[in-house]
Short mmCIF file of C-alpha atoms in Angstrom, two decimals:
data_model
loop_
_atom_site.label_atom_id
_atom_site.label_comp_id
_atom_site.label_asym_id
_atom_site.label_seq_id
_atom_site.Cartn_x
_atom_site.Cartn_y
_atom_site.Cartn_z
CA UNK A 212 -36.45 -169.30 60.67
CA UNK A 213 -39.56 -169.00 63.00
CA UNK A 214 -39.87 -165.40 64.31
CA UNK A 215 -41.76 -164.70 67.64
CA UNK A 216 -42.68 -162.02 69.97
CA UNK A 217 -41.49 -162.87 73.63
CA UNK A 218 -42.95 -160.81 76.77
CA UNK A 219 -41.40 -162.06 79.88
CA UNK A 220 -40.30 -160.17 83.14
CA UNK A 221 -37.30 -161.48 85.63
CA UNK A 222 -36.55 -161.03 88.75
CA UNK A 223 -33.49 -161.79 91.37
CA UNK A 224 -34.44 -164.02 94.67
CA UNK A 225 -32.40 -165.07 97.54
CA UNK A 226 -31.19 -168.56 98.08
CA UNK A 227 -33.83 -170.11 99.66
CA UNK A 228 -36.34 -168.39 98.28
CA UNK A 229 -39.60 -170.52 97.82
CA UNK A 230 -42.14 -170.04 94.81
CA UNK A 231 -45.73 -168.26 96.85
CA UNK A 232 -48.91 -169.97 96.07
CA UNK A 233 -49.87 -168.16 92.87
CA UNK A 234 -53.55 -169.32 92.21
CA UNK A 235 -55.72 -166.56 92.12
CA UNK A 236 -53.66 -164.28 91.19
CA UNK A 237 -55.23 -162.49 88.08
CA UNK A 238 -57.20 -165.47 85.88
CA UNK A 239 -54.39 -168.07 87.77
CA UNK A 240 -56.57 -171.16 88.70
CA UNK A 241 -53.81 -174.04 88.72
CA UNK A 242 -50.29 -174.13 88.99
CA UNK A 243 -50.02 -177.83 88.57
CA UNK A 244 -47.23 -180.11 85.94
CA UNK A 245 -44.00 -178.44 86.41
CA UNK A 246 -41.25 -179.63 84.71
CA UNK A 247 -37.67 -179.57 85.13
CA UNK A 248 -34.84 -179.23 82.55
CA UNK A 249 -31.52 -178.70 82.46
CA UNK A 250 -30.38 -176.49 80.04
CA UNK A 251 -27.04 -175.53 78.47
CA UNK A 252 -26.38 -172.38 76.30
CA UNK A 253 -22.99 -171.05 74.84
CA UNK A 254 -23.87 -167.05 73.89
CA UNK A 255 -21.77 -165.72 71.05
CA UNK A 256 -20.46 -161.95 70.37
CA UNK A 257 -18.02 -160.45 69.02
CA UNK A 258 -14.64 -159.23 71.04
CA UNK A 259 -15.98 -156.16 71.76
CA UNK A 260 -19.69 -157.13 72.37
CA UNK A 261 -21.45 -155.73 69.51
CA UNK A 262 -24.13 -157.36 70.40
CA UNK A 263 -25.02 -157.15 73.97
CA UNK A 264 -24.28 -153.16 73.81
CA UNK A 265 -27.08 -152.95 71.30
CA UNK A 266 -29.62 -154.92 73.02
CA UNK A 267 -29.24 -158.44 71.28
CA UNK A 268 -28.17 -161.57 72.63
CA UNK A 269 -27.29 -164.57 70.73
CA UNK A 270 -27.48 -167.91 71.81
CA UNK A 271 -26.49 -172.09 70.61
CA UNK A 272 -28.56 -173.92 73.57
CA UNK A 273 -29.64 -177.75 74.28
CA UNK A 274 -31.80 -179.23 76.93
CA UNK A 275 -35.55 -177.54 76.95
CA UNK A 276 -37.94 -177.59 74.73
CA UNK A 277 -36.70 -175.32 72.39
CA UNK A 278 -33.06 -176.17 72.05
CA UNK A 279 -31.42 -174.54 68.83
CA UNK A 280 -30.38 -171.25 68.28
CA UNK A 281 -31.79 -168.05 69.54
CA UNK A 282 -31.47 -164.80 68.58
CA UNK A 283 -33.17 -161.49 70.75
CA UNK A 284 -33.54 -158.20 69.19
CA UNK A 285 -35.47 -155.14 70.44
CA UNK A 286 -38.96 -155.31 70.05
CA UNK A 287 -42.32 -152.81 69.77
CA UNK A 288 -43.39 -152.24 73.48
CA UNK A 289 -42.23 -154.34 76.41
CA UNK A 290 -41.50 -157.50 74.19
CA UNK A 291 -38.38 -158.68 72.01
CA UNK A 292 -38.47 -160.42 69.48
CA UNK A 293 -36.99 -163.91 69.29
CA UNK A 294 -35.71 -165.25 66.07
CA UNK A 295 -35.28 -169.43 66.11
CA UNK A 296 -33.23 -171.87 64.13
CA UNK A 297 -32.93 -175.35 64.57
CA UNK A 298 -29.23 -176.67 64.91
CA UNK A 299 -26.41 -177.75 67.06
CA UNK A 300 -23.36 -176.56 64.70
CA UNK A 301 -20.74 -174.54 66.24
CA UNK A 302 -20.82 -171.73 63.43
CA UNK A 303 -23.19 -169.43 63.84
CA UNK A 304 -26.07 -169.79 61.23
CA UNK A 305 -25.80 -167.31 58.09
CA UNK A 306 -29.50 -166.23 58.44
CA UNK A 307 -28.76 -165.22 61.72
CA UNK A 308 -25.53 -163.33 61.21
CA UNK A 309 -27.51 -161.40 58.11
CA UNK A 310 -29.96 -160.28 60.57
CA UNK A 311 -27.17 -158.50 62.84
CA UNK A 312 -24.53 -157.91 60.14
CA UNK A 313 -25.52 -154.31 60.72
CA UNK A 314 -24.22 -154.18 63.94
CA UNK A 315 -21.14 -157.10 64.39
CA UNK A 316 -19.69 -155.88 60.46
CA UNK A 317 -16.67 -157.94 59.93
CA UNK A 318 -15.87 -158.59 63.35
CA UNK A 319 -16.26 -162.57 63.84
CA UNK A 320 -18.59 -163.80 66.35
CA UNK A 321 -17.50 -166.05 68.97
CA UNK A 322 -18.30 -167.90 72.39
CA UNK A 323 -18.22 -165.32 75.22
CA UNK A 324 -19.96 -166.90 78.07
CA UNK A 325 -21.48 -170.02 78.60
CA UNK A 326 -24.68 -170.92 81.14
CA UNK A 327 -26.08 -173.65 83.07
CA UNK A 328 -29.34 -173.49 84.28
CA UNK A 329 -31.10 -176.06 86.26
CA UNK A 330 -34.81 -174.69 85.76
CA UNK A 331 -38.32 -176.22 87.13
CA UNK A 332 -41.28 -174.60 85.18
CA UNK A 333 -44.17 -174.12 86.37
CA UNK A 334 -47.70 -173.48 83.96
CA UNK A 335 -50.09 -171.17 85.32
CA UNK A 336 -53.34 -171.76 84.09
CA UNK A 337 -56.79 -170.51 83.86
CA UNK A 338 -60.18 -172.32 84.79
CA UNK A 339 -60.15 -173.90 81.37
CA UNK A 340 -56.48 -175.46 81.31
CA UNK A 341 -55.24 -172.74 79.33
CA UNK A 342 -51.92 -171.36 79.77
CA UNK A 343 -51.58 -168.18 80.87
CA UNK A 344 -47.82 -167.81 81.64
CA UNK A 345 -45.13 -169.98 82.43
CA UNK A 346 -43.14 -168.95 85.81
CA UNK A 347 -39.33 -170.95 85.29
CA UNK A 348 -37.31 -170.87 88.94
CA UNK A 349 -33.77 -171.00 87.52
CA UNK A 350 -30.42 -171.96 89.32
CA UNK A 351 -27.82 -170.42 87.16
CA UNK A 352 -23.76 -171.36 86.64
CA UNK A 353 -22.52 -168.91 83.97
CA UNK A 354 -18.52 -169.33 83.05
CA UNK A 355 -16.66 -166.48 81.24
CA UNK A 356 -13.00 -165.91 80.68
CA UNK A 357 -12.38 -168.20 83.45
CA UNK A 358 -14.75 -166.41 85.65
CA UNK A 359 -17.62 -168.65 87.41
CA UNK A 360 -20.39 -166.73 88.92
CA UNK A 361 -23.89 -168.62 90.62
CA UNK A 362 -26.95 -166.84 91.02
CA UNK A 363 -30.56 -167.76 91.52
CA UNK A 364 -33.38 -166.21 89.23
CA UNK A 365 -36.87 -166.05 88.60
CA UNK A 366 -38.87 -165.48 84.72
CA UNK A 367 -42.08 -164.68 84.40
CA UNK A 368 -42.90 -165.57 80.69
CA UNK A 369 -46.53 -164.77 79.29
CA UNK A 370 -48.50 -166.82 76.90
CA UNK A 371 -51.70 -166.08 76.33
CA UNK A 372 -54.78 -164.15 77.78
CA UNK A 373 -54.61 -160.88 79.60
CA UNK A 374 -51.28 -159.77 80.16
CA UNK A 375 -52.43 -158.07 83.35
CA UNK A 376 -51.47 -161.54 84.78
CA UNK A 377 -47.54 -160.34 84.67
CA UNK A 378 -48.65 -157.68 87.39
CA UNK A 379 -50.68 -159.85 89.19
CA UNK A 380 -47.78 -162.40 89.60
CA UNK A 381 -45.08 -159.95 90.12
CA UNK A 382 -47.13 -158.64 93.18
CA UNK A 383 -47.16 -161.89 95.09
CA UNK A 384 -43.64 -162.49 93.90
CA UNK A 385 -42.64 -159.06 95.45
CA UNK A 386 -44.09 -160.29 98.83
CA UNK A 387 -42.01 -163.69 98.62
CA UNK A 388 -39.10 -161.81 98.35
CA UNK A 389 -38.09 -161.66 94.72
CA UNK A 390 -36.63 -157.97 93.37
CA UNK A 391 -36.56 -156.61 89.75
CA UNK A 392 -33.74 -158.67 88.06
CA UNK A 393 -30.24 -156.58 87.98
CA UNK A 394 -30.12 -156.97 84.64
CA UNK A 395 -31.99 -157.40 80.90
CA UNK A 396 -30.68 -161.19 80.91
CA UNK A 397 -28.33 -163.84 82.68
CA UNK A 398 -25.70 -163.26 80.09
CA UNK A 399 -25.47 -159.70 80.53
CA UNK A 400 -25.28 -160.31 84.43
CA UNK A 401 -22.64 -162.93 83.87
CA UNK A 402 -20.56 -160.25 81.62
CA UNK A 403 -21.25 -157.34 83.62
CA UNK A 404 -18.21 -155.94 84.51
CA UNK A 405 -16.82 -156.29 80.81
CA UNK A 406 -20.23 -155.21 79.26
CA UNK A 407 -19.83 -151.97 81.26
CA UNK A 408 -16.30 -151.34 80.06
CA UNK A 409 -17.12 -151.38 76.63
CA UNK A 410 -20.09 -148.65 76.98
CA UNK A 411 -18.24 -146.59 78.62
CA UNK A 412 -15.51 -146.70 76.37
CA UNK A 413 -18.43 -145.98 73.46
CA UNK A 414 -19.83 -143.89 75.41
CA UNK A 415 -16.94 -141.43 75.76
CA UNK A 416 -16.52 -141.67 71.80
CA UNK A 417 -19.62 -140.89 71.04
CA UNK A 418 -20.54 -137.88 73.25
CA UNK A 419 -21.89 -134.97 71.77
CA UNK A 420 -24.11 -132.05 72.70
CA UNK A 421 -24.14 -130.45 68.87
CA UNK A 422 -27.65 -130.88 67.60
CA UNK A 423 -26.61 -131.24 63.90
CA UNK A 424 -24.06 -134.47 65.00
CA UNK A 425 -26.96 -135.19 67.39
CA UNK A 426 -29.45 -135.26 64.44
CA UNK A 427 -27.10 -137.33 62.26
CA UNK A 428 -26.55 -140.30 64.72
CA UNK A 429 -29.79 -140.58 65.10
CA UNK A 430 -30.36 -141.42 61.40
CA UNK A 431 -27.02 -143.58 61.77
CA UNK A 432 -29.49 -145.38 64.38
CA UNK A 433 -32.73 -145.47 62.55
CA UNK A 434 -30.83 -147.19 59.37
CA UNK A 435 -29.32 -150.28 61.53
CA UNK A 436 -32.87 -150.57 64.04
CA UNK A 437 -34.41 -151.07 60.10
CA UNK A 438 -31.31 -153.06 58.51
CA UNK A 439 -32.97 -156.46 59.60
CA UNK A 440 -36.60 -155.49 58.30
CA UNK A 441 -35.05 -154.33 55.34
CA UNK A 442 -33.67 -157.31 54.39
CA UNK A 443 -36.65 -159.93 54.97
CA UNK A 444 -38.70 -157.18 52.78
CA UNK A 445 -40.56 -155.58 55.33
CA UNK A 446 -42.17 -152.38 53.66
CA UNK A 447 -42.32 -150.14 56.84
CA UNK A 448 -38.49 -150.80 57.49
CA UNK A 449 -38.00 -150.76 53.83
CA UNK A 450 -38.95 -147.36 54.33
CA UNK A 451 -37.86 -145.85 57.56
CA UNK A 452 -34.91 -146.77 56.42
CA UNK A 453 -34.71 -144.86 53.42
CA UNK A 454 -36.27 -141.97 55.26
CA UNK A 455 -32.88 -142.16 57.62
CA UNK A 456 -30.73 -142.47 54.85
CA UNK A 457 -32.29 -139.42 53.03
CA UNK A 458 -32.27 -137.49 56.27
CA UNK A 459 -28.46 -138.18 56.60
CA UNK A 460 -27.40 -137.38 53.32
CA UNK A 461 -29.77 -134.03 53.42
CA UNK A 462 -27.85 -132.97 56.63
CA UNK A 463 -24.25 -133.56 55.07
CA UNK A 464 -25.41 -131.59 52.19
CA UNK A 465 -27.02 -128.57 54.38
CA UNK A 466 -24.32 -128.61 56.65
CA UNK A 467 -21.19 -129.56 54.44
CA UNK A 468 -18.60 -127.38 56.62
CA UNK A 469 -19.36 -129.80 59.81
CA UNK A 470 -18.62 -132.85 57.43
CA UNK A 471 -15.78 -133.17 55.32
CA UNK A 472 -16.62 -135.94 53.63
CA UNK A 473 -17.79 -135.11 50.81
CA UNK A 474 -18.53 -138.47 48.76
CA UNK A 475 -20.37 -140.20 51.48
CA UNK A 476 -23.06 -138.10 49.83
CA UNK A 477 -23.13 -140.63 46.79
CA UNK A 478 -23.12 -143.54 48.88
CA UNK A 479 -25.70 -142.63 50.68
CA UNK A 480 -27.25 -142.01 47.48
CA UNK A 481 -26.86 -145.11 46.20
CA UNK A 482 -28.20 -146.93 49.81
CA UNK A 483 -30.87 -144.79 49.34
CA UNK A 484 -31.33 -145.69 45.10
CA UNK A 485 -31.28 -149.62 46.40
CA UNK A 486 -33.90 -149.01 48.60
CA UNK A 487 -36.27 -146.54 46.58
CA UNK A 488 -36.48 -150.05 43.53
CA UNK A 489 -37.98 -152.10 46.65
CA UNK A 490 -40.41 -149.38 47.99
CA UNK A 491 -41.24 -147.31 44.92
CA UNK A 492 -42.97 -149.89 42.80
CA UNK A 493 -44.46 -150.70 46.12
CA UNK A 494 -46.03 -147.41 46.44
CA UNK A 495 -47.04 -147.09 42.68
CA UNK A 496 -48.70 -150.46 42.94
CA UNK A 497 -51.20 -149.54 45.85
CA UNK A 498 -51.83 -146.45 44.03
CA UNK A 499 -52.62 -147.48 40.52
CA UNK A 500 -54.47 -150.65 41.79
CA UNK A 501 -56.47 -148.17 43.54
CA UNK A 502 -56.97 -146.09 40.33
CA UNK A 503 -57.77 -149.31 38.77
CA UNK A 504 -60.77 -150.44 41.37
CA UNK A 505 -62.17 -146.88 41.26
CA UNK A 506 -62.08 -147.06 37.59
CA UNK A 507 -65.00 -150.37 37.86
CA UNK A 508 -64.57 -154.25 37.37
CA UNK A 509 -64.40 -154.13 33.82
CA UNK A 510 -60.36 -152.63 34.06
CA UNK A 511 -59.32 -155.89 36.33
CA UNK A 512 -57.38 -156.62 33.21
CA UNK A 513 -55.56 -153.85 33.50
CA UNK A 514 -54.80 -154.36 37.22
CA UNK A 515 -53.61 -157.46 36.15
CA UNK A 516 -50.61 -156.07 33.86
CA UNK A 517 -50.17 -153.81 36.67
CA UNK A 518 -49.70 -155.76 39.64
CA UNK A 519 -48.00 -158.51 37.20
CA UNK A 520 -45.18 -155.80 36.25
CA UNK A 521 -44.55 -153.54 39.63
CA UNK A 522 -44.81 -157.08 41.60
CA UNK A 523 -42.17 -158.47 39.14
CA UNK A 524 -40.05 -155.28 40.06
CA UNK A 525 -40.77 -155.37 43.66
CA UNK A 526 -39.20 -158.98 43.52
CA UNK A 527 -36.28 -157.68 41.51
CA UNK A 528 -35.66 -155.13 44.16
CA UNK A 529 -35.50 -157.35 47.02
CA UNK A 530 -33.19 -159.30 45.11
CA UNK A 531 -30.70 -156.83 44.76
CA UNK A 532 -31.39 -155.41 48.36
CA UNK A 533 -30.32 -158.11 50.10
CA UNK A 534 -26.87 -158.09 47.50
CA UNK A 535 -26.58 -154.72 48.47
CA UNK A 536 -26.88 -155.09 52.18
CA UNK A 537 -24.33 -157.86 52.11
CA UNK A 538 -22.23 -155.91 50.28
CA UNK A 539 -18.79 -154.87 51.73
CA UNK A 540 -19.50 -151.57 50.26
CA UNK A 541 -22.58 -151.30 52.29
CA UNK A 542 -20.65 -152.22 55.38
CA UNK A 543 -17.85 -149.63 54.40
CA UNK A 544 -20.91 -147.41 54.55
CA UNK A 545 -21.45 -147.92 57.93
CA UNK A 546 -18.17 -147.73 59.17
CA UNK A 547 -18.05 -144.34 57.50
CA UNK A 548 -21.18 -143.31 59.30
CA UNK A 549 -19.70 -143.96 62.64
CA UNK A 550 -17.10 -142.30 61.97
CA UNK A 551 -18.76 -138.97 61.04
CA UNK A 552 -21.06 -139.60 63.93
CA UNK A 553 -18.39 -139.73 66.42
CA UNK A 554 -16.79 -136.17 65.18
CA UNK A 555 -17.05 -133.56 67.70
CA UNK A 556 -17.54 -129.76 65.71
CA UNK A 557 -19.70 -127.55 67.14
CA UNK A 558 -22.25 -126.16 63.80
CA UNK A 559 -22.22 -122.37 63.77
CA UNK A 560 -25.91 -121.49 64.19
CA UNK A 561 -27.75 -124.18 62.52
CA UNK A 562 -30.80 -122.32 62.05
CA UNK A 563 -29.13 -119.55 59.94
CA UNK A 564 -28.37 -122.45 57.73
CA UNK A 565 -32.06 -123.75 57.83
CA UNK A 566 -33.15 -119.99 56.93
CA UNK A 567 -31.02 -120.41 54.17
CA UNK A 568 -31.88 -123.87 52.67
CA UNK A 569 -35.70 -122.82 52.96
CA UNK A 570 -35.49 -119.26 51.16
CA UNK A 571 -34.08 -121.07 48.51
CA UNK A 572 -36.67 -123.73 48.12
CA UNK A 573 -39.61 -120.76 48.43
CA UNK A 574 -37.83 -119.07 44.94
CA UNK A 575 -37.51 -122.55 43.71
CA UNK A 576 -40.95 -123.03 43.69
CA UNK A 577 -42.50 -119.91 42.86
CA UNK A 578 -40.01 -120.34 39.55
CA UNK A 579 -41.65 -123.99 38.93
CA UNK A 580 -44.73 -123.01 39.54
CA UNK A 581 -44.67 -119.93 37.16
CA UNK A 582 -42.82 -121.75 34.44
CA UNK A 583 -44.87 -125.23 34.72
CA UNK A 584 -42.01 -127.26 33.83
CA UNK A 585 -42.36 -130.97 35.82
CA UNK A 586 -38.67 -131.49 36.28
CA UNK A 587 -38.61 -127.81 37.96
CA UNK A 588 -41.78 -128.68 40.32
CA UNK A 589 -40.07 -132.04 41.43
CA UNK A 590 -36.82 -129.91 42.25
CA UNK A 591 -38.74 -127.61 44.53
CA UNK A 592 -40.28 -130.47 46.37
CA UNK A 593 -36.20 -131.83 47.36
CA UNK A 594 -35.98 -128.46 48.20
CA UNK A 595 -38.54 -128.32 50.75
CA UNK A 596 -37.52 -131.62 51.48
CA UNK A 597 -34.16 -130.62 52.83
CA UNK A 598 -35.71 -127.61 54.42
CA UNK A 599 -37.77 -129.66 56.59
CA UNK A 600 -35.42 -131.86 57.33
CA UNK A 601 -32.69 -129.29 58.79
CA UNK A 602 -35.73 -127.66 61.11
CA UNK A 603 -35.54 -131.01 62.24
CA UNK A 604 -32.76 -130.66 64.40
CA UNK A 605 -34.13 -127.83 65.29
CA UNK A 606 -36.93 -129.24 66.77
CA UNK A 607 -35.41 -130.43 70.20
CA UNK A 608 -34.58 -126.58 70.87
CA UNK A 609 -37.50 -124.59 69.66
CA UNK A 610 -40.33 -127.15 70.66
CA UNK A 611 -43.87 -126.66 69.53
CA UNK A 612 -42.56 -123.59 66.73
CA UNK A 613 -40.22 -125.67 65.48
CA UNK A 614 -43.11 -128.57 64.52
CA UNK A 615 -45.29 -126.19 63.36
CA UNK A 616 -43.44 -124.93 60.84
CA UNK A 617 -42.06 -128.98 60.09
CA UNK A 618 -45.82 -129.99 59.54
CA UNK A 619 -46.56 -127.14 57.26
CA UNK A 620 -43.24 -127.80 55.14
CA UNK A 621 -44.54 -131.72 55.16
CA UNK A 622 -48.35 -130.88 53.55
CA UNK A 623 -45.97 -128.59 51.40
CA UNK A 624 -43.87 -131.89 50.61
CA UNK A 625 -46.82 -134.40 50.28
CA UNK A 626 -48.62 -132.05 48.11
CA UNK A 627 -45.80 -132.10 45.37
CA UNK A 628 -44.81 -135.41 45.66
CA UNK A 629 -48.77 -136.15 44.84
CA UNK A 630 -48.20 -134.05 41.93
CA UNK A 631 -44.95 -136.15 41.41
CA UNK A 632 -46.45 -139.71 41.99
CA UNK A 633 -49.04 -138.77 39.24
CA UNK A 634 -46.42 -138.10 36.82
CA UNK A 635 -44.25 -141.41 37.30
CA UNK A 636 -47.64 -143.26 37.63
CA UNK A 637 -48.56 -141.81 34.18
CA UNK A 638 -45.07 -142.94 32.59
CA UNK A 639 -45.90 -146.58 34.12
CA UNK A 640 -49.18 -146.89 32.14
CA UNK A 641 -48.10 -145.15 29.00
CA UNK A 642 -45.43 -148.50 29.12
CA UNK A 643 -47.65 -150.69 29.71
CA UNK A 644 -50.69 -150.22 27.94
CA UNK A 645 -49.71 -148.56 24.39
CA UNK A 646 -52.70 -148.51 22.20
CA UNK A 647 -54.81 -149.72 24.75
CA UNK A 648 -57.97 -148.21 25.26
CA UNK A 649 -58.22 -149.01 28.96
CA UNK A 650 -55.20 -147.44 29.69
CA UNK A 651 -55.37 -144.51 28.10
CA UNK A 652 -58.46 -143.92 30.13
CA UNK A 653 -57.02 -144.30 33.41
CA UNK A 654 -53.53 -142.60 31.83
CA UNK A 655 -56.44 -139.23 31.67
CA UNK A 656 -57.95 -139.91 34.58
CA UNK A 657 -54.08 -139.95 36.38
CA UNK A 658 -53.01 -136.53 34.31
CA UNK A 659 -56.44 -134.77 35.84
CA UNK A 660 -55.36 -136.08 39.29
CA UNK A 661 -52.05 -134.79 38.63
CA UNK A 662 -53.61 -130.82 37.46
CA UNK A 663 -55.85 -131.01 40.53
CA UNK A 664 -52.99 -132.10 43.10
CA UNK A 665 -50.82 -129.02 41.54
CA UNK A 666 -54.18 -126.84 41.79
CA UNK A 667 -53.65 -127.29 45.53
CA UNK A 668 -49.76 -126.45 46.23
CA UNK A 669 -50.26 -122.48 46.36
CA UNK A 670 -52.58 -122.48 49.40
CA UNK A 671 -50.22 -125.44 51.14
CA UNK A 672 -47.19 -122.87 50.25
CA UNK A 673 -48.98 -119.85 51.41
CA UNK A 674 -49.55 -121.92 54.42
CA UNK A 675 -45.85 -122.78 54.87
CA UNK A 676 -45.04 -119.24 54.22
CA UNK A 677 -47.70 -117.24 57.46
CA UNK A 678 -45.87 -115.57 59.91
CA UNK A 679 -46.71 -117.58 62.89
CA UNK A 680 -45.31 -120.41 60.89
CA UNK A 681 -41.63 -119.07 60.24
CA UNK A 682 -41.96 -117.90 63.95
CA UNK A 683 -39.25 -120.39 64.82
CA UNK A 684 -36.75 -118.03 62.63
#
């Protein structure tokens, strides 16, 4: 599957609206070798659409020179991504139905709309031939549920060099005549009327002004935006999406009168286990190969056991990732979630619960602290961890107070899971290198990074603890 960033910008034009001269415009020095194609695209969604509500569009098309399928997702910044297949099947391909199984669950996806486009493309170029953007004049006949609707259209689609040339274009465009496009593509303009149907009727579902339900759809959010990352092994979405899933299951367990579910605390659990084997052994390797480096070239056999085990684990976790995410229990999971999400309570004074959850990790730690004991320490830090996380929600409310005291109760965090990373780290070489002399050198060095990392957590609590801090209380 080839996987692209696309930056293009649309626009609506009247019937006889004629393409302006567009060399000099930015870097534009030629406009010349336009082609024409006619191109044909079925877009598939489920009955509902899933898909178009959450910003994707899915697409079989021939004619072009990219004919195949094509699916869009949300990108970083103005772009989307684009994810290619080639094919002319009329089943949607399984690698592009794992990508969005977040979203369409079990619902099947089908043809919802069909389009015709009769497109001449233009390349604008630069002095040296180079292509700086393509500019595609587009007559469009889209069917759906017996509906035909023609339109004329304009894309913009950039290439390569400065994108300052979109601006540059759309100006001249602007004086022609063209307008900003009515909608994000032709298929949502061709389903319009349905499209807005179904968000209104999610929209009326899902309204809420409670911060706490507010706070726990957003993590409901994070883990689907991440669901696709997740499952090609992308570290960062490996992670955000644990972080979400963490963050959810803190909030049912701070707030548990709001939720009454109380076992979708162990499923998020074990979303949250699946995802720890892939980004754990992750973390562990970057920090004992750095322990390893720092330690001089004559430990790179060490490194090698090292990165030869966690990597081996790392692949193991994938593995069972993907299972998991494919997983009708995993998609139960989600239909759970939306259901909670959707509930309407209103949470008696969140912050009196916040008050409570963080007086409870302070005398956690100064008991772990005084008594030594690892397992206590790493308690205190999930203690603080939920703490943070239900000031959180009360962040929107209480501004710049509430994210002073979240970035204090963070160092607090990162400070014992340092503490904590040292321990697991020195369980990992005391497996792997029994009577070895190189790793019981860099299993001391570890245990002295561990003592000073704990030498640091008073100040970081005291910190935590100033008056100024708890203000937001």
């Amino acid at each position: 599957m080839e996987i692209a960033t696309e930056t293009e910008r649309k626009y609506d034009v009247p019937d006889n609206f004629q393409l302006p001269d567009l060399v000099g415009a930015g870097e534009v020095a030629g406009s010349d070798g336009a082609e024409i194609h006619d191109l044909d695209a079925t877009y598939f969604d489920t009955d509902d659409l899933r898909l178009m509500r959450n910003r994707r569009t899915l697409r079989k098309r021939s004619g072009g020179n990219d004919a195949g399928w094509h699916l869009k997702t949300p990108g970083d910044g103005v772009g989307r991504t684009e994810h290619r297949l080639d094919g002319d099947g009329d089943t949607v391909p399984d690698e592009l139905v794992g990508v969005v199984r977040a979203i369409v669950r079990r619902s099947p996806l089908a043809p919802v709309a069909r389009l015709r486009t009769h497109r001449v493309e233009t390349p604008l170029k630069d002095a040296g031939g180079r292509t700086l953007a393509l500019v595609a004049q587009d007559q469009v006949r889209a069917e759906s549920a017996g509906v035909e609707t023609v339109w004329q259209e304009v894309e913009v689609e950039f290439v390569a060099g400065d994108p300052a040339v979109l601006d540059a274009v759309e100006e001249r465009l602007f004086a022609a005549g063209a307008r900003p496009a009515r909608g994000p593509s032709k298929v949502s303009r061709a389903l319009a009327d349905r499209l807005a149907a179904e968000k209104d009727k999610a929209k009326t579902k899902g309204r809420t002004k409670d911060p706490v339900m507010v706070y726990a759809g957003e993590q409901r959010d994070a883990i689907l935006a991440h669901d696709p990352g997740a499952r090609q092994g992308d570290e960062r979405s490996v992670h955000q999406m644990r972080v979400a899933t963490r963050r959810l299951r803190s909030t049912l367990k701070t707030y548990q009168k709001s939720f009454p579910e109380s076992d979708l605390r162990d499923e998020l659990r074990w979303l949250a286990g699946v995802l720890g084997d892939v980004r754990d052994p992750q973390v562990l390797e970057e920090k004992l190969l750095a322990l390893v480096e720092e330690a001089g070239p004559e430990f790179e056999p060490a490194a090698d056991r090292v990165r030869t085990h966690l990597e081996k684990a790392i692949a193991t976790g994938r593995r069972d990732l993907v299972t998991a995410l494919d997983s009708g229990r995993y998609l139960d999971l989600l239909d759970r979630i939306d259901e909670l999400v959707t509930q309407r309570p209103r949470t008696a004074d969140p912050a009196k619960r916040a008050r409570k959850v963080l007086a409870k990790a302070d005398l956690k730690l100064d008991a772990a602290l005084e008594s030594g004991v690892e397992e206590e320490i790493h308690d205190s830090r999930k203690g603080f961890k939920q703490a943070r996380y239900a000031v959180e929600i009360l962040e929107p409310e209480q501004g710049k107070a509430a994210k002073r005291l979240i970035n204090a109760l963070t160092d607090l965090q990162d400070g014992l899971g340092a503490y904590q990373d040292s321990n697991v780290a020195r369980g990992v070489l005391r497996e792997l290198g029994k009577k070895s002399f190189q790793f019981g050198v860099l299993y001391g060095r570890q245990e002295q990074v561990g003592r000073d990392e704990l030498a640091k957590v008073p100040a970081l609590a005291r910190k935590a603890r100033r008056r100024k801090v708890r203000r937001v209380f």
